[in-house]
Amino acid sequence: MSLDNLHVGINHYLVLSGILFSIGVLGVLIRKNAIVILMSIELMLNAVNLDFVAFAKFSQNIDGQVMVFFVMTIAAAEAAVGLAIAIAVYKRFQEVNISRFENLKG
Amino acid sequence: MFGRATLWIGIKLKMGTSPFEFLINTLKVALIFIMTVNIVPLLVWVERRGPAFMQNRLGPNRVGPLGLFQLLADAVKFIFKEEFIPENANRVLYFMAPGLCLLPAALTFAAVPLASPIHIGDYTFKIQIADINVGIVYIFAVASLGVYGILSAGWSSANKYSLMGALRASSQMISYELAMGLSIIGILLIYQSFSLNDMVLAQEGPLKFVWQGKEIIIPFLPNWGVWYQPVALILFMTAGFAETNRLPFDLPEGEAELVAGYHTEYGGFKFNIFFMAEYAHMITASALITTLFFGGYSLGFANTAQVTQFWAEHGQSAAGMLGISIADAATVLTSLTHLAAFSLKTGFWLFIYIWVRWTLPRFRYDQLMDLGWKTLLPWALANVVITTTIMFFAHVGN
Amino acid sequence: MAGLNIEDVLFYAFGAGTVLSAVLVVFFANPIYSALFLALAMSMLGALFFVLEAYFISVAQITVYAGAVMVLFVMVLMLFDLKNEGEDILKVSPLGLIKLLAVGLLCGFFIGTGWVASKIPGKVISETSMASDQQTAINKDVQPVDIGSTVSLSRQLFSKYVFAFEAVSILLLVAIVGSVALARSKGGTHHVSR
């Protein structure tokens, strides 16, 4: 049991981002509140951002950070639109529980 | 023996030089935070006596000479007040909200340079907690986290007025964050750096710029940012007022409008922490105005090298007292001079903050949002365009 | 006695914090707690970016995600008082167990790949020197980059990716107009009552 494994390399960051991504997937699968599902999607996007930045550092290539820039912007736009939809749904149906909307009936 | 003990623990934190540096940084953090918190009583005294003088009345004048111990008495009162919690309040958030407000206010002050670095022996101490190379963007980032404290306070109080005050305050803060960030772009274009330390160093000495190949020096004016970006100063000041929820933008805590806005249900020590957070924000905003537009810690008429030279000639007694070499003592005295300059300038802007509060009436909410989106934003964008155009023509000769 | 750098310690500290906050996002019934913990997770991720020397991206993460997107989430939740709609997270059902198992497999896949990859001898991708990366760089004539400086980031952004930059700005405009149109109430906010 040496301490060399603990010295952080690219694989540690990839594992961390994988764990965060799986937690995001779990959130999307388990939760019924539409807004919490949106939040889990944001978590997944953040995990991907972490991957990009880690690769940018360990390959000394700035393109990873440029990608993060775009992913961040698009995720913010998507969150805004998603929340607007959730607000519209709430105004009409007084709840955002997705099990209510499973049947596509009025 | 100490080295062996470190080795025996098995983890040697390689932080540049040594645990000594770690200790120094911790000390800096503690000192600067305590200093920030301790200026608040003085500010509150100025806020109550100064405007009283302006309004031809007496402020608090019973506790201590000139009423200076009034806030001490207030603090004692706050500590002994009954801690109540509203019945339907969300307990966790209710307790956490003041801390959530104070944390960003304290963090933003970390990137501001307070004085020039001190050299003692082999070490160089920067009088700044963190010289981040994205300094100004870090400050805006952490300032944007201040919204959470307000939202938590308003929502967890289970009170309609608090919630409305919190939502108004948060939308106001977000709108003016935009204006604040955009108004700075002109300054960033001129100083070509995000780091506040670089900006202060660039503002030393007399006013000097390059216009189409010729270097123009105006010797009686300092090289401050306000000559380059006067409009940005006005925009940044206005946005700074709105960010700190100070009058004329203090609708969220307007006494006559919403009882007390988001801190209606807070009494005692928690209210004191909200208070401190607001004043800490004010101090950071004034420090930023000083650093970006008025030269930060630099003296207007002499740059750091000249001041060090002056103290090297006249500071022998201090060197003898402290037992360090004359060159080192000169840097210590230079740093103290710069700290005094910085404090004076920041103090002046804090007084302007307080002065404006007691002069202007409060904005209505829709007027406030109109000002942020329809006035400040276009002006900030116009500022960027004009700055770029002027800079382009300035470099045409090259 | 290998020494751990301060970057390693910070990675473990912030990494553990992020994972913990993320787990709490999923497992709190009250969505406001979830939102606040997600904001915390994003701030810790911003700190991780700082450790990875991506200074501008780190402050951008805190400004955009923790300071704007999550504030939007929290404001919507508080304004509409969207409480937990009788959701029972801890209800054990066969479908819930299958979901948990599937996600566990996914997570195990990630961890296993990372563990196996660390056992591969030699350098696949690691802290290589600038010179060796110049040989494998896509753009052979690109200058050696300092990934910590904003200048190199903006240089790439405005030269190689300028089309994507402009496209994203149009996308933001569309998103602004779209979300205002979607969340609008009838008559608008300056509704004049007769």
XYZ file of C-alpha atoms in Angstrom:
698
model
C 0.000 0.000 0.000
C 2.077 2.862 -1.246
C 1.131 6.495 -1.324
C 1.910 6.742 -5.016
C -1.635 5.867 -5.964
C -2.847 8.787 -3.957
C -0.834 11.273 -5.964
C -3.484 12.819 -8.155
C -3.300 12.225 -11.877
C -5.770 12.444 -14.726
C -7.479 9.200 -13.688
C -8.530 10.599 -10.348
C -10.324 13.468 -12.038
C -11.965 11.116 -14.512
C -13.224 8.886 -11.714
C -14.559 11.892 -9.808
C -16.366 13.201 -12.854
C -17.770 9.711 -13.511
C -19.126 9.537 -9.971
C -20.753 12.952 -10.302
C -22.257 11.960 -13.634
C -23.748 8.774 -12.155
C -25.254 10.731 -9.297
C -26.843 13.035 -11.869
C -28.256 10.044 -13.745
C -29.610 8.682 -10.462
C -31.324 11.982 -9.811
C -32.993 12.004 -13.208
C -34.189 8.425 -12.764
C -35.412 8.509 -9.188
C -36.890 11.966 -8.631
C -40.392 12.977 -9.597
C -40.147 16.727 -9.204
C -39.480 18.282 -12.615
C -37.242 20.980 -11.193
C -35.041 18.510 -9.337
C -34.685 16.586 -12.594
C -33.493 19.790 -14.260
C -31.001 20.208 -11.444
C -29.685 16.682 -11.934
C -29.161 17.461 -15.605
C -27.114 20.494 -14.570
C -25.081 18.193 -12.335
C -24.321 15.919 -15.272
C -23.219 18.873 -17.373
C -20.943 19.999 -14.556
C -19.351 16.556 -14.401
C -18.547 16.844 -18.083
C -17.082 20.295 -17.490
C -14.773 18.839 -14.875
C -13.583 16.280 -17.423
C -12.836 18.959 -19.988
C -10.880 21.118 -17.573
C -8.892 18.134 -16.283
C -7.922 17.191 -19.816
C -7.004 20.791 -20.529
C -4.580 20.757 -17.621
C -3.064 17.345 -18.211
C -2.595 17.693 -21.953
C -1.653 21.373 -21.685
C -4.211 22.198 -24.330
C -6.435 25.210 -23.805
C -9.199 23.843 -26.054
C -10.668 21.992 -23.096
C -11.382 25.255 -21.346
C -12.928 26.715 -24.495
C -15.312 23.752 -24.562
C -16.210 24.383 -20.939
C -17.025 27.972 -21.851
C -19.556 26.812 -24.421
C -21.031 24.027 -22.300
C -21.554 26.488 -19.450
C -23.321 28.983 -21.678
C -25.586 26.420 -23.268
C -26.420 24.819 -19.925
C -27.411 28.205 -18.542
C -29.678 28.880 -21.526
C -31.206 25.421 -21.196
C -31.831 25.897 -17.481
C -33.585 29.195 -18.154
C -35.858 27.738 -20.812
C -36.527 24.611 -18.748
C -37.542 26.684 -15.763
C -39.786 28.835 -17.914
C -41.552 25.673 -19.083
C -41.818 24.479 -15.485
C -43.378 27.792 -14.475
C -45.896 27.571 -17.308
C -46.757 24.003 -16.294
C -47.164 25.047 -12.673
C -49.482 27.879 -13.573
C -51.710 25.488 -15.507
C -51.688 22.382 -13.342
C -50.646 23.718 -9.912
C -47.954 21.023 -9.568
C -44.745 19.872 -11.235
C -44.786 16.206 -10.278
C -44.000 14.335 -13.475
C -46.063 11.284 -12.550
C -49.079 13.506 -13.104
C -48.130 14.071 -16.731
C -47.488 10.535 -17.719
C -50.680 10.039 -19.727
C -50.717 13.037 -22.058
C -54.284 13.708 -21.092
C -55.602 17.191 -20.356
C 13.801 17.402 15.428
C 10.886 19.280 14.026
C 11.830 18.025 10.588
C 11.805 14.441 11.782
C 8.405 14.930 13.336
C 7.065 16.236 10.036
C 8.523 13.272 8.207
C 7.072 10.871 10.701
C 3.572 12.156 10.096
C 4.109 11.116 6.511
C 2.434 13.874 4.665
C 4.562 16.849 3.905
C 2.543 19.658 2.545
C 4.740 21.059 -0.156
C 3.325 24.513 -0.373
C 6.098 26.415 -1.960
C 8.415 27.017 0.922
C 7.206 25.743 4.254
C 4.516 25.595 6.913
C 5.783 29.049 7.821
C 4.154 30.456 4.714
C 0.949 28.636 5.608
C 1.035 30.242 9.032
C 1.616 33.681 7.582
C -1.306 33.297 5.211
C -3.610 32.151 8.008
C -2.507 35.131 10.062
C -3.213 37.464 7.163
C -6.703 36.059 6.705
C -7.506 36.397 10.404
C -6.064 39.898 10.692
C -7.733 41.326 7.622
C -11.087 39.797 8.505
C -10.928 41.145 12.046
C -9.876 44.528 10.722
C -12.837 44.589 8.338
C -15.259 43.659 11.087
C -13.830 46.232 13.467
C -14.194 49.108 11.052
C -17.957 48.550 11.134
C -18.529 50.242 14.509
C -16.607 53.275 13.340
C -18.657 53.375 10.157
C -21.895 53.169 12.066
C -20.773 56.042 14.250
C -20.013 58.138 11.181
C -23.348 57.122 9.736
C -25.244 58.376 12.719
C -23.286 61.483 13.724
C -22.244 62.753 10.316
C -25.699 62.971 8.752
C -27.011 64.276 12.056
C -24.627 67.170 11.629
C -25.776 67.585 8.023
C -29.404 67.553 9.063
C -28.853 70.035 11.864
C -29.621 67.656 14.686
C -27.635 65.728 17.246
C -26.970 62.069 16.723
C -26.303 59.710 19.591
C -24.258 61.707 22.053
C -24.821 60.144 25.438
C -22.713 57.011 25.420
C -19.045 57.894 25.582
C -17.325 60.977 24.217
C -19.134 62.214 21.107
C -21.296 59.113 21.242
C -18.453 56.853 20.145
C -19.434 53.922 22.314
C -22.996 53.834 21.028
C -22.414 50.788 18.874
C -20.703 49.019 21.759
C -23.845 49.543 23.775
C -25.896 48.391 20.788
C -23.805 45.254 20.455
C -24.262 44.416 24.126
C -27.988 44.954 23.716
C -28.049 42.664 20.675
C -26.276 39.901 22.533
C -28.704 39.956 25.402
C -31.871 40.175 23.326
C -34.231 37.245 23.224
C -33.592 34.911 20.310
C -36.965 34.200 18.793
C -37.916 32.086 15.831
C -41.151 32.581 13.918
C -43.532 29.674 14.282
C -43.582 28.352 10.749
C -40.022 29.233 9.998
C -37.656 26.795 8.364
C -35.221 26.486 11.253
C -32.115 25.391 9.400
C -32.224 28.121 6.788
C -33.313 30.699 9.332
C -30.152 30.113 11.324
C -27.880 29.797 8.318
C -29.022 32.889 6.455
C -26.987 35.523 8.339
C -23.860 33.431 7.905
C -24.638 32.996 4.204
C -24.816 36.772 3.936
C -21.572 37.406 5.786
C -19.500 34.778 3.991
C -19.381 36.384 0.514
C -18.980 39.827 2.041
C -15.875 38.623 3.853
C -14.521 36.624 0.918
C -14.636 39.471 -1.590
C -12.155 41.509 0.393
C -9.507 38.826 -0.092
C -8.319 39.952 -3.497
C -7.923 43.644 -2.722
C -4.321 44.856 -2.316
C -3.995 46.944 0.799
C -0.389 48.091 0.617
C 2.895 47.435 -1.156
C 4.795 44.242 -0.298
C 7.162 44.066 2.670
C 10.601 42.484 2.330
C 12.159 41.167 5.516
C 15.259 39.065 5.097
C 14.463 36.453 2.489
C 10.709 36.732 2.673
C 8.340 38.936 0.776
C 4.979 39.486 2.394
C 2.204 40.710 0.206
C -0.358 42.805 2.030
C -3.171 41.071 0.234
C -4.691 37.753 1.123
C -4.637 36.335 -2.388
C -3.072 37.828 -5.474
C -5.279 35.980 -7.930
C -4.546 36.694 -11.550
C -8.288 36.945 -12.233
C -8.761 39.211 -9.224
C -11.617 41.454 -10.320
C -13.672 38.616 -11.821
C -13.202 36.631 -8.609
C -14.618 39.556 -6.645
C -17.677 39.758 -8.887
C -18.126 35.982 -8.711
C -18.099 35.858 -4.937
C -20.265 38.975 -4.673
C -22.892 37.216 -6.782
C -23.101 34.529 -4.087
C -24.488 37.089 -1.677
C -27.949 36.565 -3.129
C -28.324 33.218 -1.355
C -28.203 34.748 2.099
C -30.944 37.217 1.221
C -33.149 34.591 -0.413
C -32.728 32.169 2.487
C -33.483 34.900 5.012
C -36.598 36.031 3.202
C -38.007 32.607 2.472
C -37.246 30.915 5.762
C -38.985 33.637 7.761
C -42.449 32.399 6.676
C -43.546 35.998 6.265
C -45.012 37.507 3.098
C -43.186 40.802 3.529
C -39.852 39.075 4.005
C -40.363 36.942 0.922
C -41.306 39.897 -1.224
C -38.377 41.893 0.089
C -36.034 38.997 -0.584
C -37.245 38.503 -4.155
C -37.002 42.203 -4.890
C -33.531 42.367 -3.375
C -32.269 39.374 -5.300
C -33.610 40.533 -8.659
C -32.127 43.966 -7.991
C -28.751 42.467 -7.138
C -28.685 40.280 -10.235
C -29.634 43.148 -12.532
C -26.955 45.443 -11.197
C -24.271 42.757 -11.217
C -24.533 42.931 -14.990
C -24.095 46.683 -15.082
C -21.184 46.459 -12.668
C -19.379 43.851 -14.717
C -19.876 45.660 -17.995
C -18.773 49.041 -16.647
C -15.407 47.558 -15.696
C -14.589 46.366 -19.206
C -13.160 49.756 -20.173
C -10.751 49.620 -17.232
C -9.755 46.076 -18.167
C -9.051 47.151 -21.731
C -6.753 49.905 -20.510
C -4.853 47.928 -17.901
C -4.837 44.669 -19.888
C -5.050 42.572 -16.767
C -7.606 41.219 -14.325
C -5.264 41.306 -11.376
C -5.888 44.172 -8.969
C -2.235 44.306 -8.035
C -1.291 44.948 -11.661
C -3.868 47.697 -11.867
C -2.499 49.457 -8.802
C 1.055 49.199 -10.107
C -0.065 50.642 -13.428
C -1.600 53.644 -11.679
C 1.589 54.878 -10.078
C 3.412 57.982 -11.109
C 2.234 60.935 -13.167
C -0.398 60.775 -15.873
C 1.297 59.197 -18.836
C -0.128 57.722 -21.998
C 0.824 57.042 -25.566
C -1.096 58.812 -28.294
C -0.208 57.784 -31.817
C 3.408 57.124 -31.092
C 4.026 60.168 -28.911
C 4.255 59.746 -25.192
C 2.363 62.461 -23.335
C 3.150 63.133 -19.692
C 1.115 65.461 -17.527
C 3.230 65.824 -14.415
C 0.764 67.332 -11.968
C -1.936 64.679 -12.297
C -1.551 61.114 -11.013
C -1.997 58.234 -13.392
C -5.364 57.271 -11.978
C -8.077 55.343 -13.759
C -10.625 58.096 -13.272
C -8.991 60.236 -15.978
C -9.232 57.367 -18.435
C -12.707 56.147 -17.562
C -14.857 58.824 -15.913
C -18.145 57.395 -17.159
C -17.204 53.971 -15.861
C -16.670 55.482 -12.430
C -20.215 56.842 -12.331
C -21.667 53.569 -13.625
C -19.654 51.473 -11.200
C -20.573 53.687 -8.272
C -24.279 53.491 -9.100
C -24.134 49.744 -9.553
C -22.166 49.459 -6.330
C -24.913 51.286 -4.457
C -27.458 48.855 -5.831
C -25.346 45.809 -5.103
C -24.951 46.674 -1.463
C -28.664 47.502 -1.096
C -27.860 51.019 0.071
C -30.040 54.016 -0.522
C -31.127 55.166 -3.002
C -31.588 51.495 -3.858
C -32.617 50.088 -0.535
C -36.211 49.226 -1.365
C -35.679 45.652 -0.113
C -35.030 46.938 3.356
C -37.088 50.067 3.101
C -38.435 50.862 6.507
C -41.656 52.394 5.341
C -42.313 49.947 2.549
C -41.883 46.386 3.665
C -41.459 46.663 7.404
C -37.814 45.715 7.163
C -37.731 43.548 4.066
C -35.850 40.323 4.261
C -34.606 40.826 7.794
C -38.006 41.581 9.304
C -38.091 38.467 11.425
C -34.540 38.743 12.611
C -33.654 40.280 15.937
C -30.713 40.285 18.227
C -27.383 38.992 17.129
C -28.534 37.662 13.750
C -29.678 41.142 12.755
C -26.275 42.396 13.806
C -24.650 39.961 11.398
C -26.834 41.212 8.515
C -25.788 44.703 9.426
C -22.111 43.731 9.447
C -22.484 41.981 6.107
C -23.960 45.107 4.520
C -21.161 47.284 5.848
C -18.538 44.763 4.772
C -20.008 44.911 1.267
C -19.793 48.696 1.438
C -16.155 48.536 2.482
C -15.328 46.178 -0.377
C -17.154 48.356 -2.889
C -15.297 51.470 -1.706
C -11.998 49.574 -1.756
C -12.744 48.498 -5.327
C -13.550 52.041 -6.435
C -10.273 53.179 -4.896
C -8.272 50.385 -6.480
C -9.762 50.629 -9.953
C -10.159 54.361 -10.384
C -8.121 56.179 -7.781
C -4.805 54.388 -7.654
C -5.413 51.917 -4.828
C -2.670 52.156 -2.302
C -0.311 54.256 -4.386
C 0.368 57.854 -3.469
C -0.570 60.268 -6.209
C 2.709 62.069 -6.438
C 5.358 59.379 -5.928
C 5.719 55.786 -6.977
C 6.815 52.962 -4.717
C 10.507 53.199 -5.522
C 10.646 56.892 -4.640
C 8.819 56.364 -1.362
C 11.157 53.501 -0.435
C 14.094 55.736 -1.250
C 12.687 58.477 0.978
C 12.254 56.125 3.904
C 15.682 54.590 3.374
C 17.125 58.026 4.009
C 14.880 59.009 6.911
C 13.965 55.726 8.584
C 17.110 54.720 10.462
C 15.499 54.887 13.885
C 12.815 52.375 12.909
C 15.445 50.020 11.562
C 17.307 50.192 14.838
C 14.122 49.519 16.827
C 13.053 46.484 14.828
C 16.525 45.074 14.404
C 16.373 44.614 10.658
C 18.373 46.113 7.874
C 17.680 49.628 6.638
C 16.394 48.475 3.242
C 13.873 46.165 4.923
C 12.750 48.834 7.354
C 12.254 51.156 4.384
C 9.872 48.668 2.802
C 7.958 48.323 6.069
C 7.560 52.088 6.351
C 6.630 52.365 2.674
C 3.991 49.740 3.222
C 2.608 51.641 6.193
C 2.479 54.845 4.148
C 0.629 53.054 1.399
C -1.758 51.512 3.887
C -2.523 54.985 5.218
C -3.125 56.279 1.685
C -5.419 53.351 0.918
C -7.341 53.854 4.160
C -7.792 57.555 3.464
C -9.107 56.988 -0.032
C -11.401 54.144 0.979
C -12.592 56.167 3.937
C -13.439 59.043 1.618
C -15.549 56.803 -0.577
C -17.259 55.276 2.442
C -18.179 58.784 3.508
C -19.603 59.394 0.029
C -21.702 56.231 0.451
C -23.056 57.482 3.758
C -23.540 60.993 2.444
C -25.585 59.808 -0.535
C -27.716 57.668 1.717
C -28.930 60.633 3.694
C -29.369 62.874 0.665
C -31.306 61.047 -2.008
C -34.810 59.603 -1.744
C -35.536 55.997 -2.419
C -36.199 54.596 -5.882
C -39.424 52.792 -6.605
C -39.008 49.204 -7.685
C -39.876 49.667 -11.339
C -37.752 52.808 -11.541
C -34.928 50.800 -10.070
C -35.178 48.006 -12.611
C -35.555 50.496 -15.442
C -32.397 52.246 -14.337
C -30.451 49.011 -14.184
C -31.532 47.539 -17.493
C -32.454 50.501 -19.665
C -29.932 53.103 -18.530
C -26.829 51.575 -16.975
C -26.529 48.661 -19.377
C -26.621 50.704 -22.606
C -24.289 53.298 -21.124
C -21.830 50.589 -20.099
C -21.906 49.097 -23.587
C -21.443 52.540 -25.130
C -18.486 53.044 -22.799
C -16.890 49.852 -24.091
C -17.376 50.859 -27.711
C -16.006 54.359 -27.188
C -13.045 53.082 -25.204
C -12.126 50.614 -27.915
C -12.436 53.285 -30.585
C -10.209 55.707 -28.695
C -7.669 52.999 -27.982
C -7.623 52.056 -31.627
C -6.864 55.617 -32.640
C -4.292 55.939 -29.897
C -2.331 53.043 -31.328
C -2.692 54.042 -34.968
C 0.775 55.524 -35.122
C 2.438 52.269 -34.006
C 7.393 8.389 2.218
C 5.861 9.996 -0.788
C 4.801 13.542 -0.236
C 1.348 14.706 -1.141
C 1.192 18.051 -2.797
C -1.214 20.641 -1.588
C -3.055 20.128 -4.879
C -3.675 16.496 -3.955
C -5.025 17.392 -0.535
C -7.255 20.066 -2.055
C -8.469 17.633 -4.716
C -9.513 15.088 -2.111
C -11.118 17.695 0.119
C -13.100 19.447 -2.612
C -13.815 16.201 -4.440
C -15.330 14.633 -1.350
C -17.301 17.800 -0.711
C -18.665 17.839 -4.259
C -19.691 14.175 -4.166
C -21.355 14.621 -0.780
C -23.267 17.717 -1.913
C -24.325 15.954 -5.124
C -25.649 12.960 -3.215
C -27.594 15.284 -0.918
C -29.073 17.019 -3.968
C -30.681 13.779 -5.027
C -31.774 12.575 -1.630
C -33.437 15.597 -0.041
C -37.199 15.660 -0.424
C -37.470 19.445 -0.131
C -36.355 20.854 -3.518
C -35.036 24.055 -1.984
C -32.465 22.116 0.013
C -31.577 20.284 -3.192
C -31.052 23.569 -4.979
C -28.879 25.001 -2.209
C -26.763 21.862 -2.082
C -26.364 21.944 -5.845
C -25.131 25.543 -5.546
C -22.641 24.313 -2.957
C -21.552 21.473 -5.243
C -20.991 23.904 -8.093
C -18.948 26.238 -5.897
C -16.771 23.314 -4.831
C -16.398 22.353 -8.465
C -15.275 25.919 -9.092
C -12.654 25.443 -6.386
C -11.540 22.237 -8.144
C -11.156 24.159 -11.374
C -8.961 26.582 -9.468
C -6.769 23.685 -8.336
C -6.601 22.622 -11.995
C -5.142 26.048 -12.811
C -8.142 27.061 -14.924
C -8.561 30.372 -13.132
C -10.916 32.151 -15.476
C -13.136 29.098 -15.932
C -13.259 28.706 -12.164
C -14.577 32.221 -11.548
C -16.845 31.888 -14.583
C -18.285 28.708 -13.063
C -19.010 30.467 -9.792
C -20.449 33.549 -11.503
C -22.608 31.737 -14.068
C -23.597 28.514 -12.352
C -23.542 29.147 -8.619
C -24.320 32.825 -8.879
C -26.920 32.996 -11.651
C -28.350 29.648 -12.756
C -28.827 28.266 -9.238
C -30.146 31.611 -8.045
C -32.737 31.321 -10.801
C -33.647 27.832 -9.584
C -33.900 28.970 -5.979
C -35.955 32.044 -6.910
C -38.418 29.971 -8.939
C -38.747 27.449 -6.127
C -39.288 30.122 -3.523
C -41.637 32.241 -5.611
C -43.877 29.390 -6.534
C -43.449 27.648 -3.195
C -42.893 24.340 -4.909
C -42.588 22.072 -1.958
C -42.110 18.353 -1.964
C -45.211 17.000 -3.626
C -45.587 14.036 -1.337
C -42.592 12.454 -2.940
C -41.207 9.516 -1.029
C -37.579 9.090 -1.959
C -36.861 6.248 0.354
C -39.709 4.079 -0.828
C -38.182 0.766 -1.789
C -39.817 -0.616 -4.919
C -38.567 -3.147 -7.484
C -38.312 -0.432 -10.119
C -36.367 1.788 -7.744
C -33.936 -1.014 -6.987
C -33.405 -1.697 -10.694
C -32.671 1.988 -11.265
C -30.210 2.031 -8.379
C -28.511 -1.092 -9.699
C -28.208 0.336 -13.194
C -26.664 3.550 -11.943
C -24.392 1.572 -9.669
C -23.176 -0.375 -12.683
C -22.519 2.872 -14.551
C -20.581 4.294 -11.626
C -18.656 1.075 -11.205
C -17.768 1.182 -14.882
C -16.277 4.640 -14.455
C -14.345 3.767 -11.325
C -13.132 0.478 -12.787
C -11.904 2.110 -15.967
C -10.065 4.744 -13.991
C -8.467 2.124 -11.753
C -7.407 -0.060 -14.665
C -6.065 2.920 -16.574
C -3.895 3.945 -13.653
C -2.288 0.517 -13.729
C -1.158 0.842 -17.339
C 2.582 1.425 -17.282
C 4.040 4.396 -19.040
C 2.555 7.748 -19.788
C -0.693 7.772 -21.690
C -1.813 11.225 -20.677
C -0.099 12.770 -17.703
C 1.816 15.873 -16.779
C 3.965 15.902 -19.872
C 6.354 18.630 -20.731
C 5.547 21.221 -23.285
C 8.061 19.880 -25.773
C 6.620 16.393 -26.023
C 3.134 17.814 -26.412
C 4.214 19.961 -29.274
C 4.768 16.776 -31.222
C 1.294 15.454 -30.541
C -0.489 18.764 -30.696
C -3.167 19.108 -33.334
C -2.040 22.525 -34.407
C 1.653 22.192 -35.001
C 2.220 25.896 -35.243
C 0.415 26.827 -32.028
C 2.425 28.598 -29.372
C 3.049 26.795 -26.062
C 0.066 27.731 -23.961
C -0.130 28.864 -20.393
C -3.430 27.301 -19.379
C -3.753 29.574 -16.380
C -3.897 32.795 -18.312
C -7.054 34.268 -19.747
C -5.114 35.566 -22.739
C -4.535 32.117 -24.194
C -8.145 31.141 -23.592
C -9.437 34.194 -25.416
C -6.914 33.757 -28.190
C -8.342 30.318 -28.978
C -11.889 31.453 -28.421
C -11.708 34.324 -30.884
C -9.633 32.657 -33.554
C -10.409 28.989 -33.818
C -13.862 28.993 -32.238
C -15.185 32.356 -33.290
C -18.044 30.828 -35.282
C -19.183 28.822 -32.276
C -18.895 31.968 -30.163
C -21.205 33.925 -32.437
C -23.601 30.997 -32.738
C -23.802 30.700 -28.957
C -24.590 34.388 -28.639
C -27.518 33.964 -31.049
C -28.595 30.932 -29.045
C -28.593 33.023 -25.879
C -30.736 35.637 -27.579
C -33.210 32.956 -28.643
C -33.232 31.535 -25.109
C -33.932 34.948 -23.586
C -36.834 35.665 -25.919
C -38.136 32.130 -25.545
C -38.135 32.020 -21.770
C -39.800 35.424 -21.508
C -42.452 34.266 -23.971
C -43.019 30.999 -22.118
C -43.308 32.397 -18.614
C -45.334 35.448 -19.532
C -48.618 36.063 -17.828
C -51.573 37.286 -19.832
C -51.443 41.025 -20.257
C -47.883 41.304 -19.125
C -46.542 42.984 -16.021
C -47.763 46.466 -16.941
C -51.322 45.263 -17.092
C -53.602 48.264 -16.953
C -56.882 47.485 -15.234
C -59.793 49.532 -16.396
